[in-house]
Coordinates of C-alpha atoms in Angstrom, one line a residue:
Chain A
M1 CA 23.1 21.9 20.8
M2 CA 23.5 22.4 17.0
T3 CA 20.6 24.1 15.3
F4 CA 19.5 23.7 11.7
A5 CA 19.1 26.7 9.5
F6 CA 17.2 27.3 6.4
A7 CA 16.6 30.3 4.1
L8 CA 13.2 31.7 3.3
P9 CA 12.8 33.7 0.0
G10 CA 13.0 37.4 0.9
L11 CA 14.6 36.8 4.3
A12 CA 18.2 37.6 4.5
D13 CA 18.5 36.2 8.0
E14 CA 18.6 32.5 8.8
L15 CA 15.8 31.1 10.9
E16 CA 16.7 28.6 13.5
I17 CA 14.3 25.9 14.6
N18 CA 15.4 23.6 17.4
L19 CA 12.4 22.1 19.1
G20 CA 13.6 18.5 19.8
T21 CA 14.4 17.8 23.4
L22 CA 17.3 15.5 24.3
A23 CA 16.0 11.9 25.0
T24 CA 17.2 10.4 28.3
E25 CA 18.8 7.0 28.5
A26 CA 15.8 5.7 30.5
E27 CA 13.4 6.8 27.7
L28 CA 15.5 5.2 25.0
H29 CA 15.9 2.0 27.0
S30 CA 12.2 1.4 27.5
R31 CA 11.3 2.2 23.9
S32 CA 14.2 0.5 22.0
I33 CA 12.6 -2.9 21.3
S34 CA 14.2 -3.7 17.9
I35 CA 16.3 -6.8 17.8
F36 CA 19.1 -7.0 15.1
P37 CA 20.5 -10.1 13.3
G38 CA 23.7 -10.0 15.3
G39 CA 21.8 -10.1 18.6
R40 CA 21.9 -6.4 19.5
G41 CA 18.8 -5.6 21.6
L42 CA 18.3 -9.2 22.9
P43 CA 17.4 -9.0 26.7
P44 CA 18.6 -11.4 29.4
G45 CA 16.5 -14.5 29.9
S46 CA 16.1 -17.9 28.5
G47 CA 13.4 -20.3 27.3
G48 CA 13.3 -23.9 26.0
V49 CA 11.3 -25.9 23.5
G50 CA 9.2 -27.6 26.2
E51 CA 7.9 -24.4 27.8
G52 CA 7.4 -23.0 24.3
A53 CA 5.2 -25.9 23.4
E54 CA 3.0 -25.4 26.4
L55 CA 2.7 -21.6 25.7
Y56 CA 2.1 -22.3 22.0
R57 CA -0.9 -24.6 22.8
A58 CA -2.3 -21.9 25.1
R59 CA -1.6 -18.7 23.2
C60 CA -0.9 -19.4 19.6
R61 CA -2.6 -22.6 18.4
T62 CA -6.0 -21.0 17.7
C63 CA -4.6 -18.8 14.9
H64 CA -1.5 -20.7 13.7
G65 CA -2.8 -24.2 13.9
E66 CA -1.6 -27.4 15.6
T67 CA 1.8 -27.5 14.2
G68 CA 2.3 -24.0 13.0
S69 CA 1.3 -24.8 9.4
E70 CA -2.5 -25.1 9.5
G71 CA -3.4 -21.4 9.7
P72 CA -5.5 -19.5 9.3
A73 CA -2.8 -16.9 10.3
S74 CA 0.7 -16.9 8.7
R75 CA 2.5 -20.1 8.5
L76 CA 5.2 -20.6 11.0
S77 CA 6.4 -23.9 9.7
G78 CA 5.7 -26.8 7.4
S79 CA 3.8 -26.9 4.1
D80 CA 2.7 -23.4 3.4
G81 CA 3.4 -19.8 3.0
W82 CA 0.9 -17.0 3.2
M83 CA -1.8 -18.7 1.1
S84 CA -5.3 -18.4 2.5
F85 CA -6.9 -21.7 3.6
S86 CA -10.1 -20.5 2.0
D87 CA -8.5 -20.4 -1.4
P88 CA -10.2 -23.2 -3.4
L89 CA -7.1 -23.9 -5.4
R90 CA -4.7 -24.1 -2.6
I91 CA -4.0 -27.8 -2.9
V92 CA -3.6 -27.5 -6.6
R93 CA -1.1 -24.7 -6.2
I94 CA 1.0 -26.5 -3.6
Q95 CA 1.2 -29.6 -5.8
K96 CA 2.0 -27.5 -8.8
N97 CA 4.8 -25.7 -7.2
P98 CA 6.9 -26.9 -4.3
L99 CA 8.0 -23.4 -3.6
L100 CA 4.6 -23.0 -2.0
V101 CA 6.2 -24.8 0.9
M102 CA 7.0 -21.5 2.5
S103 CA 7.0 -20.6 6.2
V104 CA 8.9 -18.6 8.8
G105 CA 11.3 -21.4 8.9
A106 CA 11.9 -21.5 5.2
Q107 CA 11.7 -17.9 4.4
W108 CA 13.0 -15.7 7.3
P109 CA 16.7 -15.1 7.1
Y110 CA 17.4 -14.5 10.9
A111 CA 16.2 -16.2 14.0
T112 CA 16.5 -12.9 15.9
S113 CA 13.5 -11.6 13.9
I114 CA 11.2 -14.2 15.4
F115 CA 12.1 -13.0 18.9
D116 CA 11.6 -9.4 17.8
Y117 CA 8.2 -9.9 16.2
V118 CA 6.8 -12.3 18.9
R119 CA 7.7 -9.9 21.6
R120 CA 6.4 -6.7 20.0
A121 CA 3.2 -8.0 18.3
M122 CA 2.2 -11.4 19.6
P123 CA -0.3 -12.8 20.7
H124 CA -2.4 -10.8 18.3
T125 CA -5.0 -9.9 20.9
A126 CA -2.4 -9.0 23.7
P127 CA 0.8 -7.8 22.2
K128 CA 3.8 -7.0 24.4
S129 CA 2.3 -9.1 27.2
L130 CA 4.8 -12.0 27.1
T131 CA 7.8 -12.1 29.4
N132 CA 11.3 -12.2 27.9
D133 CA 11.6 -15.8 29.0
E134 CA 8.3 -16.7 27.3
V135 CA 9.4 -15.1 24.1
Y136 CA 12.7 -17.1 24.2
A137 CA 10.6 -20.2 24.8
L138 CA 8.2 -19.5 21.9
T139 CA 11.1 -18.6 19.6
A140 CA 12.7 -22.0 20.5
Y141 CA 9.5 -23.9 19.8
I142 CA 8.9 -22.2 16.4
L143 CA 12.5 -23.1 15.5
Y144 CA 11.9 -26.7 16.7
L145 CA 8.8 -27.0 14.6
N146 CA 11.0 -26.2 11.6
E147 CA 13.7 -28.7 12.8
L148 CA 16.2 -25.9 13.1
V149 CA 16.9 -26.6 16.9
S150 CA 16.7 -29.8 18.9
E151 CA 14.1 -30.8 21.2
D152 CA 16.2 -29.9 24.3
A153 CA 17.3 -26.5 23.0
I154 CA 17.3 -23.6 25.4
L155 CA 17.7 -20.2 23.8
T156 CA 19.4 -17.1 25.3
K157 CA 20.8 -14.0 23.9
E158 CA 24.1 -15.7 23.4
N159 CA 22.9 -18.6 21.2
L160 CA 19.8 -17.3 19.4
P161 CA 21.7 -15.2 16.8
G162 CA 23.7 -18.3 15.9
V163 CA 20.8 -20.3 14.7
E164 CA 21.1 -20.7 10.9
M165 CA 18.0 -20.0 8.9
P166 CA 17.4 -21.5 5.4
G167 CA 15.9 -18.1 4.2
R168 CA 19.3 -16.4 4.5
A169 CA 21.0 -18.2 1.7
R170 CA 18.1 -17.6 -0.6
T171 CA 18.1 -13.8 0.0
V172 CA 18.7 -11.4 -2.9
D173 CA 19.1 -7.8 -1.6
V174 CA 17.4 -5.9 -4.4
W175 CA 18.2 -2.5 -2.8
Q176 CA 21.9 -3.2 -2.7
E177 CA 22.0 -4.2 -6.3
E178 CA 20.3 -1.0 -7.5
Chain B
M1 CA -25.5 12.1 -35.7
K2 CA -23.0 11.7 -38.4
H3 CA -20.8 8.8 -37.6
S4 CA -18.8 9.3 -40.7
R5 CA -17.3 12.4 -39.2
L6 CA -15.4 10.4 -36.6
D7 CA -11.7 9.9 -36.9
F8 CA -10.7 6.5 -35.5
L9 CA -7.2 6.4 -34.0
A10 CA -7.0 2.6 -33.5
G11 CA -9.0 -0.5 -33.9
G12 CA -12.0 -1.5 -31.8
G13 CA -13.6 1.9 -31.9
I14 CA -10.9 4.1 -30.3
V15 CA -11.9 7.7 -31.5
D16 CA -9.9 10.9 -31.9
R17 CA -10.9 13.1 -29.1
R18 CA -11.5 16.2 -31.3
S19 CA -13.9 14.4 -33.6
F20 CA -15.7 13.0 -30.7
L21 CA -16.3 16.5 -29.3
L22 CA -17.5 17.7 -32.7
A23 CA -20.1 14.9 -33.0
G24 CA -21.2 15.4 -29.4
A25 CA -21.8 19.1 -30.1
S26 CA -24.2 18.4 -33.0
F27 CA -26.0 15.9 -30.7
L28 CA -26.5 18.5 -28.0
A29 CA -27.8 21.1 -30.5
A30 CA -30.3 18.7 -31.7
S31 CA -31.6 17.7 -28.3
S32 CA -32.0 21.3 -27.1
L33 CA -34.4 21.9 -30.0
G34 CA -36.6 19.2 -28.6
S35 CA -36.9 20.8 -25.2
A36 CA -37.9 24.3 -26.5
R37 CA -41.6 23.7 -26.1
A38 CA -43.5 25.8 -23.5
E39 CA -47.0 25.5 -22.1
A40 CA -49.3 28.7 -22.1
A41 CA -49.7 29.8 -18.5
Q42 CA -53.2 30.2 -16.8
G43 CA -53.9 32.9 -14.0
D44 CA -54.6 30.3 -11.3
A45 CA -51.6 28.1 -12.2
R46 CA -48.7 27.6 -9.8
I47 CA -45.3 26.7 -11.1
G48 CA -44.7 24.5 -8.1
T49 CA -46.5 21.5 -9.5
G50 CA -43.9 21.3 -12.3
F51 CA -40.9 21.0 -9.9
P52 CA -39.7 18.3 -7.6
G53 CA -40.2 18.5 -3.9
W54 CA -36.7 19.7 -3.1
M55 CA -37.4 22.9 -5.2
R56 CA -40.7 23.6 -3.3
A57 CA -39.3 23.6 0.3
P58 CA -36.3 25.1 2.1
G59 CA -33.4 22.9 2.3
K60 CA -31.8 21.3 5.4
P61 CA -29.2 23.2 7.5
D62 CA -25.5 22.4 6.9
T63 CA -23.5 20.4 9.3
G64 CA -20.2 20.8 11.0
Y65 CA -18.5 18.2 9.0
G66 CA -20.0 17.2 5.6
Q67 CA -20.7 13.7 4.6
P68 CA -21.4 12.1 1.2
V69 CA -25.1 12.2 0.2
S70 CA -27.3 9.2 1.0
H71 CA -27.6 8.4 -2.7
E72 CA -23.8 7.8 -2.9
S73 CA -23.8 5.5 0.2
Q74 CA -22.9 2.5 -2.0
V75 CA -19.4 4.0 -2.5
Q76 CA -17.6 2.3 0.3
K77 CA -14.3 0.8 1.2
R78 CA -14.5 -3.0 1.4
S79 CA -12.5 -5.1 3.7
R80 CA -11.1 -8.6 3.3
P81 CA -10.0 -10.0 6.7
V82 CA -6.7 -11.8 6.3
V83 CA -7.2 -13.9 9.3
P84 CA -10.8 -14.7 9.9
E85 CA -10.5 -14.9 13.6
T86 CA -9.3 -11.4 14.1
T87 CA -10.4 -8.0 13.0
G88 CA -6.9 -6.6 13.3
F89 CA -5.3 -7.7 10.1
T90 CA -7.5 -6.4 7.3
L91 CA -7.2 -5.2 3.7
W92 CA -9.5 -2.3 3.1
H93 CA -9.8 -1.6 -0.6
T94 CA -10.7 1.8 -2.1
P95 CA -13.6 1.8 -4.7
I96 CA -11.3 2.9 -7.4
E97 CA -13.9 2.5 -10.1
N98 CA -16.0 5.3 -8.5
Q99 CA -13.2 7.8 -8.4
R100 CA -12.7 10.3 -11.1
G101 CA -9.7 12.6 -11.2
A102 CA -6.5 11.7 -9.3
I103 CA -7.4 12.4 -5.7
T104 CA -8.9 9.7 -3.4
P105 CA -11.2 11.1 -0.7
S106 CA -9.4 10.6 2.6
G107 CA -12.3 8.5 4.0
L108 CA -12.0 6.1 1.1
H109 CA -8.2 5.8 1.1
F110 CA -7.2 2.1 1.1
G111 CA -5.6 0.7 4.2
V112 CA -3.9 -2.5 5.1
H113 CA -3.7 -2.7 8.9
H114 CA -1.7 -5.4 10.5
N115 CA -3.1 -4.9 14.0
G116 CA -6.1 -2.5 13.8
I117 CA -6.2 1.2 14.2
P118 CA -4.8 2.6 17.5
D119 CA -6.7 5.4 19.2
I120 CA -3.7 7.7 20.0
D121 CA -3.9 10.8 22.2
P122 CA -1.8 13.3 20.3
A123 CA -0.8 15.1 23.5
K124 CA 0.9 11.9 24.7
H125 CA 2.4 10.9 21.4
E126 CA 6.1 11.6 20.6
L127 CA 8.6 11.0 17.9
V128 CA 12.0 9.6 19.2
I129 CA 15.0 9.9 16.9
H130 CA 18.0 7.9 18.2
G131 CA 20.7 5.4 17.4
L132 CA 23.6 6.7 15.2
V133 CA 22.9 10.4 15.8
E134 CA 24.8 13.0 17.7
R135 CA 21.8 13.9 19.9
P136 CA 18.9 11.5 20.5
L137 CA 15.9 13.7 20.4
T138 CA 12.2 13.6 21.3
F139 CA 9.6 15.7 19.6
S140 CA 6.1 16.4 20.7
V141 CA 3.4 16.5 18.0
E142 CA 2.8 20.2 18.9
N143 CA 6.5 21.1 18.3
L144 CA 6.7 19.1 15.1
L145 CA 3.8 21.1 13.7
R146 CA 5.8 24.2 14.0
Y147 CA 8.4 23.0 11.4
P148 CA 8.3 24.2 7.9
M149 CA 6.2 21.8 5.8
V150 CA 6.0 20.7 2.2
S151 CA 3.0 19.7 0.2
R152 CA 3.1 16.8 -2.3
I153 CA 0.4 15.0 -4.3
L154 CA 1.5 11.3 -4.2
F155 CA 0.2 7.9 -4.7
I156 CA 0.5 5.1 -2.1
E157 CA 0.2 1.6 -3.3
C158 CA 0.4 -1.6 -1.3
S159 CA 3.1 -4.0 -2.4
G160 CA 0.4 -6.7 -2.8
N161 CA -2.1 -4.6 -4.9
T162 CA -3.5 -6.7 -7.8
G163 CA -1.9 -9.8 -6.2
A164 CA -4.9 -11.9 -7.2
N165 CA -4.0 -11.5 -10.9
A166 CA -0.5 -12.6 -10.0
L167 CA -1.6 -15.7 -8.1
S168 CA -4.8 -17.0 -9.7
P169 CA -4.2 -19.4 -12.6
F170 CA -7.5 -18.1 -14.1
A171 CA -8.8 -14.5 -14.3
R172 CA -11.1 -14.1 -11.4
D173 CA -14.3 -12.2 -12.2
D174 CA -13.6 -9.5 -9.7
S175 CA -14.2 -5.8 -9.6
C176 CA -11.6 -3.1 -10.1
Q177 CA -12.0 -2.4 -6.3
D178 CA -11.2 -6.0 -5.5
L179 CA -8.2 -6.2 -7.9
F180 CA -6.7 -2.8 -7.8
G181 CA -8.2 -1.1 -4.7
Q182 CA -4.8 -1.0 -2.8
V183 CA -3.7 2.3 -4.4
S184 CA -4.9 5.8 -3.6
G185 CA -3.8 9.3 -4.3
S186 CA -3.7 12.2 -1.9
E187 CA -2.2 15.6 -1.1
W188 CA 0.2 15.0 1.8
V189 CA 1.6 17.8 3.9
G190 CA 4.4 17.3 6.4
V191 CA 7.9 18.1 7.6
P192 CA 10.8 16.9 5.4
F193 CA 13.0 14.5 7.3
R194 CA 16.2 16.2 6.5
H195 CA 15.1 19.1 8.9
L196 CA 14.9 16.7 11.8
L197 CA 18.0 14.8 10.8
E198 CA 20.0 18.0 10.7
E199 CA 18.9 18.8 14.2
A200 CA 19.8 15.3 15.5
G201 CA 23.1 15.3 13.7
L202 CA 23.3 12.1 11.6
Q203 CA 26.4 10.1 12.0
A204 CA 28.3 9.1 8.9
S205 CA 27.9 5.4 9.6
A206 CA 24.1 5.7 9.7
K207 CA 22.8 3.9 6.6
W208 CA 19.4 2.6 7.7
A209 CA 16.6 3.7 9.9
I210 CA 14.2 1.4 11.7
A211 CA 10.8 3.2 11.5
E212 CA 8.3 2.1 14.0
G213 CA 4.6 2.8 14.5
A214 CA 2.7 3.2 17.8
D215 CA 0.1 0.5 16.9
G216 CA -0.6 -2.6 18.8
G217 CA 1.9 -4.6 16.7
S218 CA 4.6 -1.9 16.7
H219 CA 4.8 -2.2 12.9
A220 CA 8.4 -1.6 11.8
R221 CA 10.4 -1.3 8.6
S222 CA 14.0 -0.7 7.8
V223 CA 14.5 2.1 5.3
P224 CA 17.6 3.5 3.8
V225 CA 18.7 6.9 5.2
S226 CA 19.2 8.1 1.6
K227 CA 15.5 7.9 0.9
L228 CA 14.7 9.8 4.1
L229 CA 17.1 12.5 3.2
D230 CA 15.9 12.6 -0.4
D231 CA 12.2 13.1 -0.2
G232 CA 10.9 11.4 3.1
M233 CA 8.6 13.4 5.2
V234 CA 6.7 13.1 8.5
A235 CA 3.1 13.7 7.2
F236 CA 0.5 15.5 9.3
Y237 CA -2.2 16.5 6.8
Q238 CA -4.0 14.6 4.1
N239 CA -6.2 16.4 1.6
G240 CA -6.3 19.5 3.7
E241 CA -7.1 18.1 7.1
R242 CA -5.2 16.2 9.8
L243 CA -4.6 12.5 9.1
R244 CA -7.5 10.1 9.5
G245 CA -6.9 7.5 12.3
A246 CA -6.7 4.8 9.6
Q247 CA -4.0 6.8 7.8
G248 CA -1.7 7.2 10.9
Y249 CA -3.0 10.0 13.1
P250 CA -1.3 12.0 14.5
M251 CA 1.6 11.4 12.1
R252 CA 3.0 8.9 9.6
L253 CA 6.2 8.4 7.6
L254 CA 5.7 9.1 3.9
L255 CA 8.2 7.7 1.4
P256 CA 7.0 8.8 -2.1
G257 CA 6.7 6.0 -4.7
W258 CA 7.6 3.2 -2.3
E259 CA 5.6 0.3 -1.3
G260 CA 2.9 1.5 1.2
N261 CA 4.1 -0.7 4.0
T262 CA 7.2 1.4 4.4
S263 CA 5.2 4.6 4.9
V264 CA 4.9 3.7 8.6
K265 CA 1.6 4.9 10.2
W266 CA 1.4 6.3 13.7
L267 CA 5.2 6.9 13.5
H268 CA 6.8 7.2 16.9
R269 CA 10.4 6.0 16.7
L270 CA 13.3 6.1 14.2
E271 CA 16.4 4.2 15.2
F272 CA 19.4 4.9 13.0
T273 CA 21.7 1.9 12.3
E274 CA 24.4 0.6 10.0
T275 CA 22.2 -2.3 8.8
P276 CA 18.6 -3.3 8.5
A277 CA 16.7 -5.1 11.4
F278 CA 15.1 -7.7 9.0
T279 CA 11.7 -7.0 10.7
K280 CA 8.8 -9.4 10.2
D281 CA 7.7 -7.8 7.0
E282 CA 11.1 -7.7 5.4
S283 CA 11.6 -11.3 6.5
G284 CA 8.3 -12.7 5.1
L285 CA 5.2 -11.0 3.8
Y286 CA 6.8 -8.1 1.8
T287 CA 9.3 -10.1 -0.1
E288 CA 9.1 -11.7 -3.6
F289 CA 9.9 -15.1 -4.7
L290 CA 11.9 -15.1 -7.9
S291 CA 11.6 -17.8 -10.6
D292 CA 14.9 -19.3 -9.5
G293 CA 13.7 -19.8 -6.0
S294 CA 15.6 -16.9 -4.4
I295 CA 13.8 -14.3 -2.2
A296 CA 14.1 -10.7 -3.2
R297 CA 14.1 -8.4 -0.2
F298 CA 14.0 -4.5 0.0
S299 CA 12.3 -4.1 -3.4
F300 CA 10.9 -0.8 -2.2
L301 CA 9.9 1.0 -5.4
M302 CA 6.5 0.5 -7.0
D303 CA 6.9 0.1 -10.7
V304 CA 5.0 1.7 -13.6
K305 CA 1.4 0.5 -13.7
S306 CA -2.1 1.5 -15.0
V307 CA -5.6 0.3 -15.0
I308 CA -8.8 1.3 -16.9
T309 CA -11.3 2.2 -14.2
H310 CA -14.1 3.1 -16.6
P311 CA -15.3 0.6 -17.6
S312 CA -13.9 -2.2 -15.5
G313 CA -14.6 -5.6 -14.0
T314 CA -18.2 -6.7 -13.0
Q315 CA -19.7 -3.6 -14.7
T316 CA -22.1 -3.8 -17.7
L317 CA -22.2 -1.4 -20.6
P318 CA -25.8 -0.7 -21.1
E319 CA -25.7 -0.4 -24.9
K320 CA -23.4 0.0 -27.7
G321 CA -22.3 3.5 -28.6
F322 CA -19.9 6.1 -27.0
Y323 CA -18.0 5.7 -23.8
E324 CA -15.1 7.5 -22.4
I325 CA -12.4 5.0 -21.4
S326 CA -10.7 6.4 -18.4
G327 CA -8.2 5.1 -15.9
L328 CA -5.3 5.8 -13.6
A329 CA -1.6 5.4 -14.1
W330 CA 1.4 5.8 -11.7
S331 CA 5.0 5.0 -11.2
G332 CA 7.2 5.0 -8.1
H333 CA 10.1 6.0 -10.5
G334 CA 8.7 9.4 -11.4
K335 CA 6.3 10.9 -13.9
L336 CA 4.3 9.1 -16.6
S337 CA 5.3 9.8 -20.1
Q338 CA 2.4 8.2 -21.9
V339 CA -0.5 5.8 -21.5
E340 CA -1.7 3.8 -24.5
V341 CA -5.1 2.2 -24.8
S342 CA -6.2 -0.7 -27.0
A343 CA -9.8 -1.6 -27.7
D344 CA -9.0 -4.7 -29.9
G345 CA -7.2 -6.9 -27.6
G346 CA -3.7 -5.3 -28.2
R347 CA -3.6 -5.4 -32.0
S348 CA -3.6 -1.6 -32.2
W349 CA -3.0 1.1 -29.6
A350 CA -3.7 4.8 -29.3
Q351 CA -2.2 7.3 -27.0
A352 CA -4.7 8.4 -24.3
E353 CA -4.9 12.0 -23.0
L354 CA -3.1 12.5 -19.7
H355 CA -5.0 14.9 -17.5
G356 CA -2.5 17.2 -16.0
P357 CA -0.7 18.2 -14.1
V358 CA 1.3 15.0 -14.6
L359 CA 3.1 14.8 -11.2
D360 CA 6.1 12.9 -9.9
K361 CA 5.0 9.7 -8.1
A362 CA 1.4 10.7 -8.3
L363 CA -1.8 9.1 -9.8
T364 CA -2.4 10.4 -13.3
R365 CA -5.8 10.3 -14.8
F366 CA -6.0 9.3 -18.5
S367 CA -8.9 9.0 -20.9
I368 CA -9.8 8.4 -24.5
P369 CA -13.1 8.3 -26.3
W370 CA -14.4 5.0 -27.6
R371 CA -17.3 3.8 -29.7
W372 CA -18.3 0.2 -28.8
D373 CA -19.8 -1.6 -31.8
G374 CA -21.5 -4.2 -29.6
N375 CA -19.0 -6.9 -30.5
P376 CA -16.9 -8.8 -27.9
T377 CA -13.5 -7.3 -27.5
V378 CA -10.8 -6.6 -24.9
L379 CA -9.7 -3.3 -23.5
L380 CA -6.1 -2.8 -22.3
S381 CA -4.0 0.1 -21.0
R382 CA -0.2 0.2 -20.8
A383 CA 1.7 3.0 -19.2
T384 CA 5.3 4.2 -19.8
D385 CA 7.1 6.3 -17.3
E386 CA 9.7 9.0 -17.7
R387 CA 12.5 6.4 -17.7
G388 CA 11.0 4.9 -20.9
V389 CA 10.0 1.8 -19.0
R390 CA 6.7 0.3 -20.0
Q391 CA 4.5 -2.1 -18.1
P392 CA 5.3 -5.8 -18.8
T393 CA 2.7 -8.3 -20.1
R394 CA 1.4 -10.8 -17.6
A395 CA 3.5 -13.5 -19.2
E396 CA 6.6 -11.3 -18.9
W397 CA 5.9 -10.6 -15.3
K398 CA 5.2 -14.2 -14.4
A399 CA 8.5 -15.3 -16.0
R400 CA 10.4 -13.2 -13.5
Y401 CA 8.7 -14.5 -10.4
A402 CA 7.8 -17.9 -8.8
S403 CA 4.2 -19.0 -9.4
H404 CA 3.1 -18.1 -5.8
S405 CA 4.8 -14.7 -5.7
F406 CA 2.2 -11.9 -5.6
N407 CA 3.9 -8.6 -4.5
H408 CA 4.8 -5.8 -7.0
Y409 CA 2.5 -7.1 -9.7
N410 CA 2.3 -4.4 -12.4
A411 CA 1.4 -6.2 -15.6
I412 CA -0.8 -4.8 -18.3
Q413 CA -4.4 -5.2 -17.3
S414 CA -7.1 -6.5 -19.7
W415 CA -10.9 -6.2 -19.4
R416 CA -12.9 -8.4 -21.6
I417 CA -16.1 -6.9 -23.1
G418 CA -18.9 -9.5 -23.8
S419 CA -21.5 -9.0 -26.5
D420 CA -24.0 -8.5 -23.6
G421 CA -21.9 -5.5 -22.4
S422 CA -20.4 -7.4 -19.5
V423 CA -16.9 -6.3 -18.4
E424 CA -14.8 -9.0 -17.0
N425 CA -11.2 -9.4 -15.7
A426 CA -9.1 -11.3 -18.3
Y427 CA -5.6 -12.5 -19.0
A428 CA -5.3 -11.5 -22.6

């Protein structure tokens, strides 16, 4: 194992600190939950729009609204972005600028991010409680609400990365440009 | 008082600091004369009657951990739930108008929590470094605390701080806490990332790291490796003590000058990759809508910004006369070079005093004496950082972004002073 070395003022010798322990494959496998745009990290399993709709009604509707656009939590689809429903000028703003028509469907660049976030963080009161099949189903339903997949779509690790998201073409990578 | 001795540096009553001190000295001398009277003492008199109760009794014992006095109990963080049905996603604003100096008390540091504050057992918490490294490593908290640490005084600002002034078509009559309470300054102490990355052996293809917290929502952000190597640290201490739960206990990522959301709290995993993961926050909430309809992502740096905290929104000046205008300025690009203040709505400006040390990516306190003549006016501050970049006007900022974009708002702030002494948020 390589050690790292640093010099302290007044000390001619190098000190070595090497306190990390080698992580096992099993440890890494259970903790690596990130899903990447190309599909890396996606688990086996599948889920369709129909099952997703049922799950949505039971687990998501209270916060995200009937069709994913009513809130009060972040918009998944439809007419709004992140504006609060309690904002008295919400309607005026939406009318004034159609860009307020923002949602997961309109803004997120990759469909894999929906799977990643739902699986790690949703439902808000019981994160990490959904099965992989349930996460595929909910991802399918959210994409269906945005008219990005058809009503009979069934998602797997093979076809999810291929779903084209409108947010991708609108992306400007500020960091790369600096 | 001889007002004629004051040197005015700019319109609206901005006073040269030296002449202010001179005038103040003559005032003090005059008032000390008035208190020089003494009563003749009688033999049966007790001095106690002339003193308050706390000077006629022993004090209370001290406690194991000190708390603010009850008379300051109004100085509190305030929360705004983002989703009314949950307590998890909340914005806790620091009472910035109560702070003097440049350090925010740890218990008052702002916090934006996406899924509450996890109750982490430090004995069971680990940091895993894996992905494009030669050796995937696990570190216990105990072991990490043995690495050499660095100390830095830094600001952290939420990307959405002052978003209300970006969004609202009229200037909301809000307090400084409401509008600017998502920025705080602390001394952070931790282990520079480069130590840990040398031990793990970073592969040449590693350009990004997915930093993940151990909270309920497993908050994650993709951050460039170059930033981690430059000045990123795993922070364990804030203002001399271990991190508060709300600030990431037992450890957090700290990326100086970058939007607060990237300084991942409760850090437990770093996966090194060639590309970003496009996590939830870099897909949606922490992006900006530009005026041409495109979506800006990975706009990490918090730009140069300032605000007058004394006086500020919803406060009232009790009477005309002298006040010290005081505020905070900061830049994610480095040190401040100057802060200018106007007391006449921007017609004339004077350079405020910067209270040193002026540190890299830290809050800097500024002040300038002011004599309010009782007439309505507008106070403004504008900061310039060491790049020579000055804050934009609100109109300039709005021209860059779509009307509903609210992150990274750093326009010049205006406070309108009414003839009744009221101080109100203004777009002027």
